[in-house]
PDB file of C-alpha atoms in Angstrom:
ATOM      1  CA  MET X   1      46.190 -88.440  14.035  1.00  0.00           C
ATOM      2  CA  ALA X   2      45.172 -85.156  15.682  1.00  0.00           C
ATOM      3  CA  PRO X   3      47.617 -83.317  18.148  1.00  0.00           C
ATOM      4  CA  VAL X   4      46.427 -83.344  22.133  1.00  0.00           C
ATOM      5  CA  ILE X   5      47.378 -80.735  24.393  1.00  0.00           C
ATOM      6  CA  THR X   6      47.246 -82.206  28.407  1.00  0.00           C
ATOM      7  CA  SER X   7      48.909 -78.911  30.136  1.00  0.00           C
ATOM      8  CA  ILE X   8      49.991 -75.541  29.649  1.00  0.00           C
ATOM      9  CA  SER X   9      52.456 -73.913  31.550  1.00  0.00           C
ATOM     10  CA  PRO X  10      51.446 -71.404  32.790  1.00  0.00           C
ATOM     11  CA  THR X  11      48.158 -70.914  32.468  1.00  0.00           C
ATOM     12  CA  SER X  12      47.865 -67.667  33.579  1.00  0.00           C
ATOM     13  CA  GLY X  13      50.618 -64.617  33.376  1.00  0.00           C
ATOM     14  CA  HIS X  14      51.690 -61.709  30.443  1.00  0.00           C
ATOM     15  CA  SER X  15      53.338 -61.747  27.321  1.00  0.00           C
ATOM     16  CA  GLY X  16      56.949 -61.700  27.365  1.00  0.00           C
ATOM     17  CA  GLN X  17      56.728 -64.734  29.491  1.00  0.00           C
ATOM     18  CA  THR X  18      57.695 -68.283  28.285  1.00  0.00           C
ATOM     19  CA  MET X  19      54.542 -70.852  28.243  1.00  0.00           C
ATOM     20  CA  THR X  20      54.992 -75.166  27.890  1.00  0.00           C
ATOM     21  CA  ILE X  21      53.061 -77.240  26.031  1.00  0.00           C
ATOM     22  CA  THR X  22      52.440 -81.200  27.304  1.00  0.00           C
ATOM     23  CA  GLY X  23      50.598 -83.311  24.923  1.00  0.00           C
ATOM     24  CA  THR X  24      51.600 -86.102  22.460  1.00  0.00           C
ATOM     25  CA  GLY X  25      51.854 -85.314  18.610  1.00  0.00           C
ATOM     26  CA  LEU X  26      52.576 -81.969  18.826  1.00  0.00           C
ATOM     27  CA  GLY X  27      55.003 -82.227  16.369  1.00  0.00           C
ATOM     28  CA  SER X  28      58.566 -80.303  14.769  1.00  0.00           C
ATOM     29  CA  LEU X  29      59.479 -77.043  14.609  1.00  0.00           C
ATOM     30  CA  SER X  30      58.929 -77.059  10.727  1.00  0.00           C
ATOM     31  CA  THR X  31      55.399 -78.575  10.736  1.00  0.00           C
ATOM     32  CA  THR X  32      53.796 -76.965  14.397  1.00  0.00           C
ATOM     33  CA  LYS X  33      52.148 -73.005  14.664  1.00  0.00           C
ATOM     34  CA  VAL X  34      50.705 -73.090  18.446  1.00  0.00           C
ATOM     35  CA  ASN X  35      47.414 -70.154  18.991  1.00  0.00           C
ATOM     36  CA  ILE X  36      47.060 -68.390  21.958  1.00  0.00           C
ATOM     37  CA  GLY X  37      43.465 -66.143  21.359  1.00  0.00           C
ATOM     38  CA  THR X  38      43.824 -64.456  17.997  1.00  0.00           C
ATOM     39  CA  LYS X  39      47.750 -64.629  17.590  1.00  0.00           C
ATOM     40  CA  THR X  40      48.893 -67.115  15.671  1.00  0.00           C
ATOM     41  CA  VAL X  41      52.870 -68.318  17.718  1.00  0.00           C
ATOM     42  CA  THR X  42      56.164 -69.764  16.148  1.00  0.00           C
ATOM     43  CA  PRO X  43      58.096 -72.187  18.869  1.00  0.00           C
ATOM     44  CA  THR X  44      61.409 -71.684  19.765  1.00  0.00           C
ATOM     45  CA  THR X  45      61.259 -75.479  20.419  1.00  0.00           C
ATOM     46  CA  ALA X  46      58.723 -78.399  18.973  1.00  0.00           C
ATOM     47  CA  SER X  47      59.148 -82.107  19.925  1.00  0.00           C
ATOM     48  CA  ASN X  48      56.641 -85.169  19.809  1.00  0.00           C
ATOM     49  CA  THR X  49      55.299 -84.325  23.299  1.00  0.00           C
ATOM     50  CA  SER X  50      56.885 -80.697  24.380  1.00  0.00           C
ATOM     51  CA  VAL X  51      56.440 -77.147  22.748  1.00  0.00           C
ATOM     52  CA  THR X  52      57.818 -74.165  24.210  1.00  0.00           C
ATOM     53  CA  PHE X  53      56.760 -70.993  22.642  1.00  0.00           C
ATOM     54  CA  PRO X  54      56.834 -66.221  24.114  1.00  0.00           C
ATOM     55  CA  ILE X  55      53.399 -65.294  25.421  1.00  0.00           C
ATOM     56  CA  PRO X  56      52.373 -62.291  22.628  1.00  0.00           C
ATOM     57  CA  SER X  57      50.963 -59.190  23.587  1.00  0.00           C
ATOM     58  CA  GLY X  58      48.009 -57.698  22.351  1.00  0.00           C
ATOM     59  CA  CYS X  59      45.647 -59.953  23.882  1.00  0.00           C
ATOM     60  CA  SER X  60      44.085 -59.775  27.648  1.00  0.00           C
ATOM     61  CA  GLY X  61      41.758 -62.350  29.767  1.00  0.00           C
ATOM     62  CA  GLN X  62      41.166 -65.772  29.206  1.00  0.00           C
ATOM     63  CA  ALA X  63      42.496 -66.704  25.587  1.00  0.00           C
ATOM     64  CA  ASN X  64      42.633 -70.218  24.831  1.00  0.00           C
ATOM     65  CA  VAL X  65      45.721 -72.075  23.153  1.00  0.00           C
ATOM     66  CA  THR X  66      45.938 -74.995  20.746  1.00  0.00           C
ATOM     67  CA  ALA X  67      48.576 -76.345  18.718  1.00  0.00           C
ATOM     68  CA  THR X  68      48.416 -76.451  15.093  1.00  0.00           C
ATOM     69  CA  VAL X  69      50.501 -79.636  13.744  1.00  0.00           C
ATOM     70  CA  SER X  70      50.245 -79.574   9.477  1.00  0.00           C
ATOM     71  CA  GLY X  71      47.263 -77.972   9.028  1.00  0.00           C
ATOM     72  CA  VAL X  72      45.463 -80.488  11.839  1.00  0.00           C
ATOM     73  CA  ASN X  73      44.226 -78.681  14.966  1.00  0.00           C
ATOM     74  CA  SER X  74      44.498 -79.550  18.988  1.00  0.00           C
ATOM     75  CA  ASN X  75      41.488 -79.867  21.884  1.00  0.00           C
ATOM     76  CA  SER X  76      42.168 -75.703  23.177  1.00  0.00           C
ATOM     77  CA  SER X  77      43.333 -75.073  27.108  1.00  0.00           C
ATOM     78  CA  ALA X  78      42.384 -72.052  28.557  1.00  0.00           C
ATOM     79  CA  PHE X  79      45.544 -69.350  29.012  1.00  0.00           C
ATOM     80  CA  PHE X  80      44.745 -65.994  31.177  1.00  0.00           C
ATOM     81  CA  TYR X  81      46.124 -62.805  30.565  1.00  0.00           C
ATOM     82  CA  VAL X  82      47.157 -61.077  33.902  1.00  0.00           C
ATOM     83  CA  ALA X  83      47.656 -57.230  33.143  1.00  0.00           C
ATOM     84  CA  ALA X  84      50.684 -55.446  34.452  1.00  0.00           C
ATOM     85  CA  PRO X  85      50.224 -53.323  37.605  1.00  0.00           C
ATOM     86  CA  THR X  86      49.978 -49.905  37.983  1.00  0.00           C
ATOM     87  CA  VAL X  87      50.816 -47.067  40.504  1.00  0.00           C
ATOM     88  CA  THR X  88      48.259 -44.494  40.814  1.00  0.00           C
ATOM     89  CA  SER X  89      49.617 -42.769  44.406  1.00  0.00           C
ATOM     90  CA  LEU X  90      51.307 -43.508  48.049  1.00  0.00           C
ATOM     91  CA  THR X  91      49.635 -42.239  50.973  1.00  0.00           C
ATOM     92  CA  PRO X  92      52.283 -40.595  52.934  1.00  0.00           C
ATOM     93  CA  SER X  93      54.187 -39.742  50.171  1.00  0.00           C
ATOM     94  CA  THR X  94      57.723 -39.252  52.089  1.00  0.00           C
ATOM     95  CA  GLY X  95      59.281 -40.354  55.031  1.00  0.00           C
ATOM     96  CA  PRO X  96      62.342 -40.803  57.272  1.00  0.00           C
ATOM     97  CA  ALA X  97      65.635 -42.129  56.584  1.00  0.00           C
ATOM     98  CA  ALA X  98      63.588 -46.053  58.447  1.00  0.00           C
ATOM     99  CA  PRO X  99      59.349 -45.078  56.969  1.00  0.00           C
ATOM    100  CA  GLY X 100      56.790 -47.104  58.835  1.00  0.00           C
ATOM    101  CA  ALA X 101      53.895 -48.306  56.477  1.00  0.00           C
ATOM    102  CA  ILE X 102      51.954 -46.611  53.509  1.00  0.00           C
ATOM    103  CA  ASP X 103      49.793 -47.323  51.044  1.00  0.00           C
ATOM    104  CA  VAL X 104      50.281 -47.263  47.205  1.00  0.00           C
ATOM    105  CA  PHE X 105      47.071 -47.318  45.370  1.00  0.00           C
ATOM    106  CA  GLY X 106      47.123 -48.523  41.638  1.00  0.00           C
ATOM    107  CA  THR X 107      45.695 -51.347  39.388  1.00  0.00           C
ATOM    108  CA  GLY X 108      46.479 -55.341  39.326  1.00  0.00           C
ATOM    109  CA  PHE X 109      47.749 -55.256  42.833  1.00  0.00           C
ATOM    110  CA  ALA X 110      46.158 -58.773  43.670  1.00  0.00           C
ATOM    111  CA  THR X 111      48.969 -61.055  42.935  1.00  0.00           C
ATOM    112  CA  ALA X 112      51.233 -58.436  43.821  1.00  0.00           C
ATOM    113  CA  THR X 113      54.934 -60.215  44.494  1.00  0.00           C
ATOM    114  CA  SER X 114      57.523 -57.557  44.898  1.00  0.00           C
ATOM    115  CA  VAL X 115      57.877 -53.182  45.925  1.00  0.00           C
ATOM    116  CA  ALA X 116      61.080 -51.382  44.686  1.00  0.00           C
ATOM    117  CA  PHE X 117      61.951 -48.704  45.893  1.00  0.00           C
ATOM    118  CA  ASP X 118      64.884 -47.602  43.434  1.00  0.00           C
ATOM    119  CA  ALA X 119      67.874 -48.955  44.067  1.00  0.00           C
ATOM    120  CA  ILE X 120      67.515 -48.377  47.542  1.00  0.00           C
ATOM    121  CA  GLY X 121      65.353 -51.821  47.670  1.00  0.00           C
ATOM    122  CA  THR X 122      63.073 -54.022  47.516  1.00  0.00           C
ATOM    123  CA  ALA X 123      59.799 -55.097  50.364  1.00  0.00           C
ATOM    124  CA  VAL X 124      56.945 -58.155  50.302  1.00  0.00           C
ATOM    125  CA  PRO X 125      53.160 -56.189  50.439  1.00  0.00           C
ATOM    126  CA  THR X 126      50.427 -56.782  52.735  1.00  0.00           C
ATOM    127  CA  VAL X 127      47.701 -57.262  49.481  1.00  0.00           C
ATOM    128  CA  LEU X 128      44.989 -55.760  50.712  1.00  0.00           C
ATOM    129  CA  SER X 129      42.524 -55.124  47.077  1.00  0.00           C
ATOM    130  CA  ASP X 130      43.544 -55.462  43.517  1.00  0.00           C
ATOM    131  CA  SER X 131      44.324 -51.694  43.958  1.00  0.00           C
ATOM    132  CA  HIS X 132      45.645 -51.346  47.381  1.00  0.00           C
ATOM    133  CA  LEU X 133      48.399 -52.567  48.693  1.00  0.00           C
ATOM    134  CA  SER X 134      50.472 -51.949  51.898  1.00  0.00           C
ATOM    135  CA  VAL X 135      53.965 -51.861  52.090  1.00  0.00           C
ATOM    136  CA  THR X 136      57.399 -50.687  54.395  1.00  0.00           C
ATOM    137  CA  PRO X 137      59.512 -48.844  52.822  1.00  0.00           C
ATOM    138  CA  PRO X 138      63.191 -50.415  53.086  1.00  0.00           C
ATOM    139  CA  ALA X 139      65.410 -48.329  54.951  1.00  0.00           C
ATOM    140  CA  HIS X 140      67.836 -45.432  53.340  1.00  0.00           C
ATOM    141  CA  GLY X 141      71.287 -45.625  53.481  1.00  0.00           C
ATOM    142  CA  ALA X 142      73.408 -42.177  54.358  1.00  0.00           C
ATOM    143  CA  PHE X 143      72.225 -39.378  51.904  1.00  0.00           C
ATOM    144  CA  THR X 144      73.921 -37.304  49.893  1.00  0.00           C
ATOM    145  CA  GLY X 145      72.234 -34.436  49.596  1.00  0.00           C
ATOM    146  CA  CYS X 146      68.433 -33.893  51.413  1.00  0.00           C
ATOM    147  CA  THR X 147      66.118 -35.563  50.018  1.00  0.00           C
ATOM    148  CA  ASP X 148      65.746 -39.087  47.885  1.00  0.00           C
ATOM    149  CA  ALA X 149      63.143 -39.062  45.524  1.00  0.00           C
ATOM    150  CA  ALA X 150      62.573 -43.472  44.520  1.00  0.00           C
ATOM    151  CA  ASP X 151      60.075 -44.556  42.392  1.00  0.00           C
ATOM    152  CA  VAL X 152      58.091 -46.872  43.505  1.00  0.00           C
ATOM    153  CA  ILE X 153      57.089 -49.734  41.264  1.00  0.00           C
ATOM    154  CA  VAL X 154      54.890 -53.389  41.864  1.00  0.00           C
ATOM    155  CA  SER X 155      55.844 -56.752  40.448  1.00  0.00           C
ATOM    156  CA  SER X 156      53.177 -58.944  40.036  1.00  0.00           C
ATOM    157  CA  SER X 157      52.622 -62.256  37.885  1.00  0.00           C
ATOM    158  CA  GLY X 158      51.122 -59.801  35.543  1.00  0.00           C
ATOM    159  CA  GLY X 159      54.335 -57.836  35.275  1.00  0.00           C
ATOM    160  CA  THR X 160      55.693 -54.644  36.295  1.00  0.00           C
ATOM    161  CA  SER X 161      54.167 -51.143  37.033  1.00  0.00           C
ATOM    162  CA  SER X 162      56.139 -48.640  35.351  1.00  0.00           C
ATOM    163  CA  PRO X 163      57.348 -45.407  36.743  1.00  0.00           C
ATOM    164  CA  ILE X 164      54.707 -42.108  37.297  1.00  0.00           C
ATOM    165  CA  GLY X 165      57.003 -39.428  38.042  1.00  0.00           C
ATOM    166  CA  ALA X 166      56.022 -38.063  41.479  1.00  0.00           C
ATOM    167  CA  ALA X 167      52.339 -39.245  41.919  1.00  0.00           C
ATOM    168  CA  GLY X 168      54.276 -42.796  41.944  1.00  0.00           C
ATOM    169  CA  GLN X 169      57.619 -41.476  44.079  1.00  0.00           C
ATOM    170  CA  PHE X 170      58.373 -42.093  48.088  1.00  0.00           C
ATOM    171  CA  THR X 171      60.257 -39.653  49.356  1.00  0.00           C
ATOM    172  CA  TYR X 172      62.902 -40.082  51.963  1.00  0.00           C
ATOM    173  CA  TYR X 173      63.813 -36.907  53.964  1.00  0.00           C
ATOM    174  CA  ALA X 174      66.792 -36.895  55.834  1.00  0.00           C
ATOM    175  CA  LEU X 175      67.134 -35.917  59.589  1.00  0.00           C
ATOM    176  CA  PRO X 176      67.252 -31.977  59.840  1.00  0.00           C
ATOM    177  CA  THR X 177      70.598 -31.054  62.597  1.00  0.00           C
ATOM    178  CA  VAL X 178      70.970 -27.779  64.798  1.00  0.00           C
ATOM    179  CA  THR X 179      74.797 -25.974  64.743  1.00  0.00           C
ATOM    180  CA  GLY X 180      74.178 -23.608  66.144  1.00  0.00           C
ATOM    181  CA  VAL X 181      71.706 -20.398  67.835  1.00  0.00           C
ATOM    182  CA  THR X 182      72.406 -16.096  67.308  1.00  0.00           C
ATOM    183  CA  PRO X 183      72.050 -15.326  69.338  1.00  0.00           C
ATOM    184  CA  GLY X 184      72.755 -17.787  72.241  1.00  0.00           C
ATOM    185  CA  THR X 185      70.710 -15.703  74.719  1.00  0.00           C
ATOM    186  CA  GLY X 186      68.093 -13.548  75.335  1.00  0.00           C
ATOM    187  CA  PRO X 187      64.480 -12.294  76.831  1.00  0.00           C
ATOM    188  CA  ALA X 188      61.221 -14.524  76.354  1.00  0.00           C
ATOM    189  CA  GLY X 189      59.859 -12.391  73.456  1.00  0.00           C
ATOM    190  CA  THR X 190      63.623 -11.930  71.476  1.00  0.00           C
ATOM    191  CA  THR X 191      63.075 -11.689  67.789  1.00  0.00           C
ATOM    192  CA  GLY X 192      65.244 -12.442  65.177  1.00  0.00           C
ATOM    193  CA  VAL X 193      66.827 -15.534  66.340  1.00  0.00           C
ATOM    194  CA  ILE X 194      69.041 -17.778  63.390  1.00  0.00           C
ATOM    195  CA  VAL X 195      68.837 -21.057  63.852  1.00  0.00           C
ATOM    196  CA  SER X 196      71.906 -23.276  61.484  1.00  0.00           C
ATOM    197  CA  GLY X 197      72.192 -26.571  60.352  1.00  0.00           C
ATOM    198  CA  THR X 198      71.559 -28.840  58.149  1.00  0.00           C
ATOM    199  CA  CYS X 199      68.703 -30.253  56.115  1.00  0.00           C
ATOM    200  CA  PHE X 200      65.509 -27.478  56.904  1.00  0.00           C
ATOM    201  CA  VAL X 201      63.305 -29.187  54.166  1.00  0.00           C
ATOM    202  CA  ASP X 202      59.633 -28.594  54.222  1.00  0.00           C
ATOM    203  CA  VAL X 203      60.421 -27.943  58.186  1.00  0.00           C
ATOM    204  CA  SER X 204      57.225 -28.501  59.989  1.00  0.00           C
ATOM    205  CA  SER X 205      57.401 -27.516  63.351  1.00  0.00           C
ATOM    206  CA  VAL X 206      60.360 -25.498  65.697  1.00  0.00           C
ATOM    207  CA  THR X 207      60.371 -26.098  68.675  1.00  0.00           C
ATOM    208  CA  PHE X 208      61.662 -25.062  72.203  1.00  0.00           C
ATOM    209  CA  THR X 209      61.966 -27.638  75.288  1.00  0.00           C
ATOM    210  CA  PRO X 210      63.376 -27.306  78.899  1.00  0.00           C
ATOM    211  CA  VAL X 211      67.118 -29.066  78.089  1.00  0.00           C
ATOM    212  CA  GLY X 212      66.246 -32.348  80.270  1.00  0.00           C
ATOM    213  CA  GLY X 213      62.661 -32.759  79.897  1.00  0.00           C
ATOM    214  CA  GLY X 214      59.538 -31.276  79.301  1.00  0.00           C
ATOM    215  CA  ALA X 215      56.884 -29.883  77.538  1.00  0.00           C
ATOM    216  CA  SER X 216      57.180 -28.350  74.401  1.00  0.00           C
ATOM    217  CA  THR X 217      57.069 -24.834  72.627  1.00  0.00           C
ATOM    218  CA  PRO X 218      56.196 -23.808  68.380  1.00  0.00           C
ATOM    219  CA  ALA X 219      59.111 -21.075  67.782  1.00  0.00           C
ATOM    220  CA  ASN X 220      57.267 -17.745  66.596  1.00  0.00           C
ATOM    221  CA  ASN X 221      57.329 -17.022  63.712  1.00  0.00           C
ATOM    222  CA  VAL X 222      59.407 -19.409  61.702  1.00  0.00           C
ATOM    223  CA  SER X 223      60.903 -18.838  58.051  1.00  0.00           C
ATOM    224  CA  ALA X 224      63.784 -20.944  56.528  1.00  0.00           C
ATOM    225  CA  ILE X 225      66.311 -18.655  54.471  1.00  0.00           C
ATOM    226  CA  GLY X 226      67.775 -21.285  52.927  1.00  0.00           C
ATOM    227  CA  VAL X 227      68.918 -25.617  53.829  1.00  0.00           C
ATOM    228  CA  GLY X 228      70.765 -25.045  56.434  1.00  0.00           C
ATOM    229  CA  SER X 229      69.595 -21.391  58.204  1.00  0.00           C
ATOM    230  CA  LEU X 230      66.167 -20.267  59.450  1.00  0.00           C
ATOM    231  CA  THR X 231      65.248 -17.218  61.662  1.00  0.00           C
ATOM    232  CA  LEU X 232      61.763 -17.599  64.668  1.00  0.00           C
ATOM    233  CA  ASP X 233      61.167 -15.318  67.614  1.00  0.00           C
ATOM    234  CA  VAL X 234      61.177 -16.768  70.754  1.00  0.00           C
ATOM    235  CA  PRO X 235      57.632 -17.023  72.707  1.00  0.00           C
ATOM    236  CA  GLY X 236      57.708 -14.609  74.632  1.00  0.00           C
ATOM    237  CA  THR X 237      55.183 -16.811  77.589  1.00  0.00           C
ATOM    238  CA  LEU X 238      59.059 -19.247  77.828  1.00  0.00           C
ATOM    239  CA  ALA X 239      60.252 -18.491  81.644  1.00  0.00           C
ATOM    240  CA  ALA X 240      64.037 -18.613  82.415  1.00  0.00           C
ATOM    241  CA  GLY X 241      65.507 -21.426  81.381  1.00  0.00           C
ATOM    242  CA  THR X 242      67.503 -22.852  78.876  1.00  0.00           C
ATOM    243  CA  TYR X 243      66.294 -24.525  75.978  1.00  0.00           C
ATOM    244  CA  ASP X 244      66.870 -26.661  73.022  1.00  0.00           C
ATOM    245  CA  ILE X 245      65.370 -25.676  69.965  1.00  0.00           C
ATOM    246  CA  GLN X 246      64.694 -28.580  67.548  1.00  0.00           C
ATOM    247  CA  VAL X 247      63.806 -28.736  64.091  1.00  0.00           C
ATOM    248  CA  THR X 248      61.215 -31.084  62.744  1.00  0.00           C
ATOM    249  CA  ASN X 249      60.602 -32.474  58.631  1.00  0.00           C
ATOM    250  CA  PRO X 250      59.945 -35.877  57.339  1.00  0.00           C
ATOM    251  CA  GLY X 251      62.404 -37.264  58.471  1.00  0.00           C
ATOM    252  CA  GLY X 252      62.586 -36.729  61.883  1.00  0.00           C
ATOM    253  CA  THR X 253      63.032 -34.315  64.876  1.00  0.00           C
ATOM    254  CA  SER X 254      66.759 -33.141  65.172  1.00  0.00           C
ATOM    255  CA  ALA X 255      68.637 -34.429  68.118  1.00  0.00           C
ATOM    256  CA  ALA X 256      68.821 -31.870  71.392  1.00  0.00           C
ATOM    257  CA  VAL X 257      72.385 -31.015  71.385  1.00  0.00           C
ATOM    258  CA  ALA X 258      74.870 -28.270  73.717  1.00  0.00           C
ATOM    259  CA  ALA X 259      74.752 -27.054  69.265  1.00  0.00           C
ATOM    260  CA  ASP X 260      71.067 -25.675  70.247  1.00  0.00           C
ATOM    261  CA  HIS X 261      70.535 -24.142  73.259  1.00  0.00           C
ATOM    262  CA  PHE X 262      68.553 -20.909  74.403  1.00  0.00           C
ATOM    263  CA  THR X 263      69.078 -19.898  77.399  1.00  0.00           C
ATOM    264  CA  VAL X 264      66.122 -17.317  77.943  1.00  0.00           C
ATOM    265  CA  VAL X 265      66.967 -14.268  80.841  1.00  0.00           C
TER     266      VAL X 265
END
């Protein structure tokens, strides 16, 4: 009697997974081989009603699965190879410790179930198409430096994407802080004011905001000296009063504190 396949599980997936064939007349380890596409595989287990084996690599698309028992072939059952996802780019690729949603572009996202950000954590994506998904990165804990680049890894029924370097990384930025201003007073238009603090990395703006609230005015001629220091010129249009000097980078805007005050006299 020829072997008969009644079902296979899974019916789609990727190499390395274990497939189970259920049926009748499926033989034993000594008599049974499994054919999937162009590949012949030796089963891991085999009995009259069940065969298991590792799904081989080297196939794509639909592959027919058959069992050969003592030289007699069974009917076939269709299996569909799902390619592993790939990540090609992120938008945006930088953000604060608690980021908003980002867009991830690549291939093989149709069955994506999770997105990992190195050891920082994982998140469940919203799949928009086979080449586009949206995901909110998990919050970053305490920083050991001012930035932390994490490989973005997508998992799907086709497997797990591989790291690709900078194009596939999301970089977390620590919030900058201001710890001192020298000099702390001067007329509008004062030049060469030194602002001290932490994490002045990729600074996008430095502003003067009246203490207690009001419209912010961008500083002039901002120049970073290092991650803990920058120089600037006081805008010539500022009215007399005390201002918070606040620094903004991808991690956010420094908190208003007494140490960031500059008083225009």
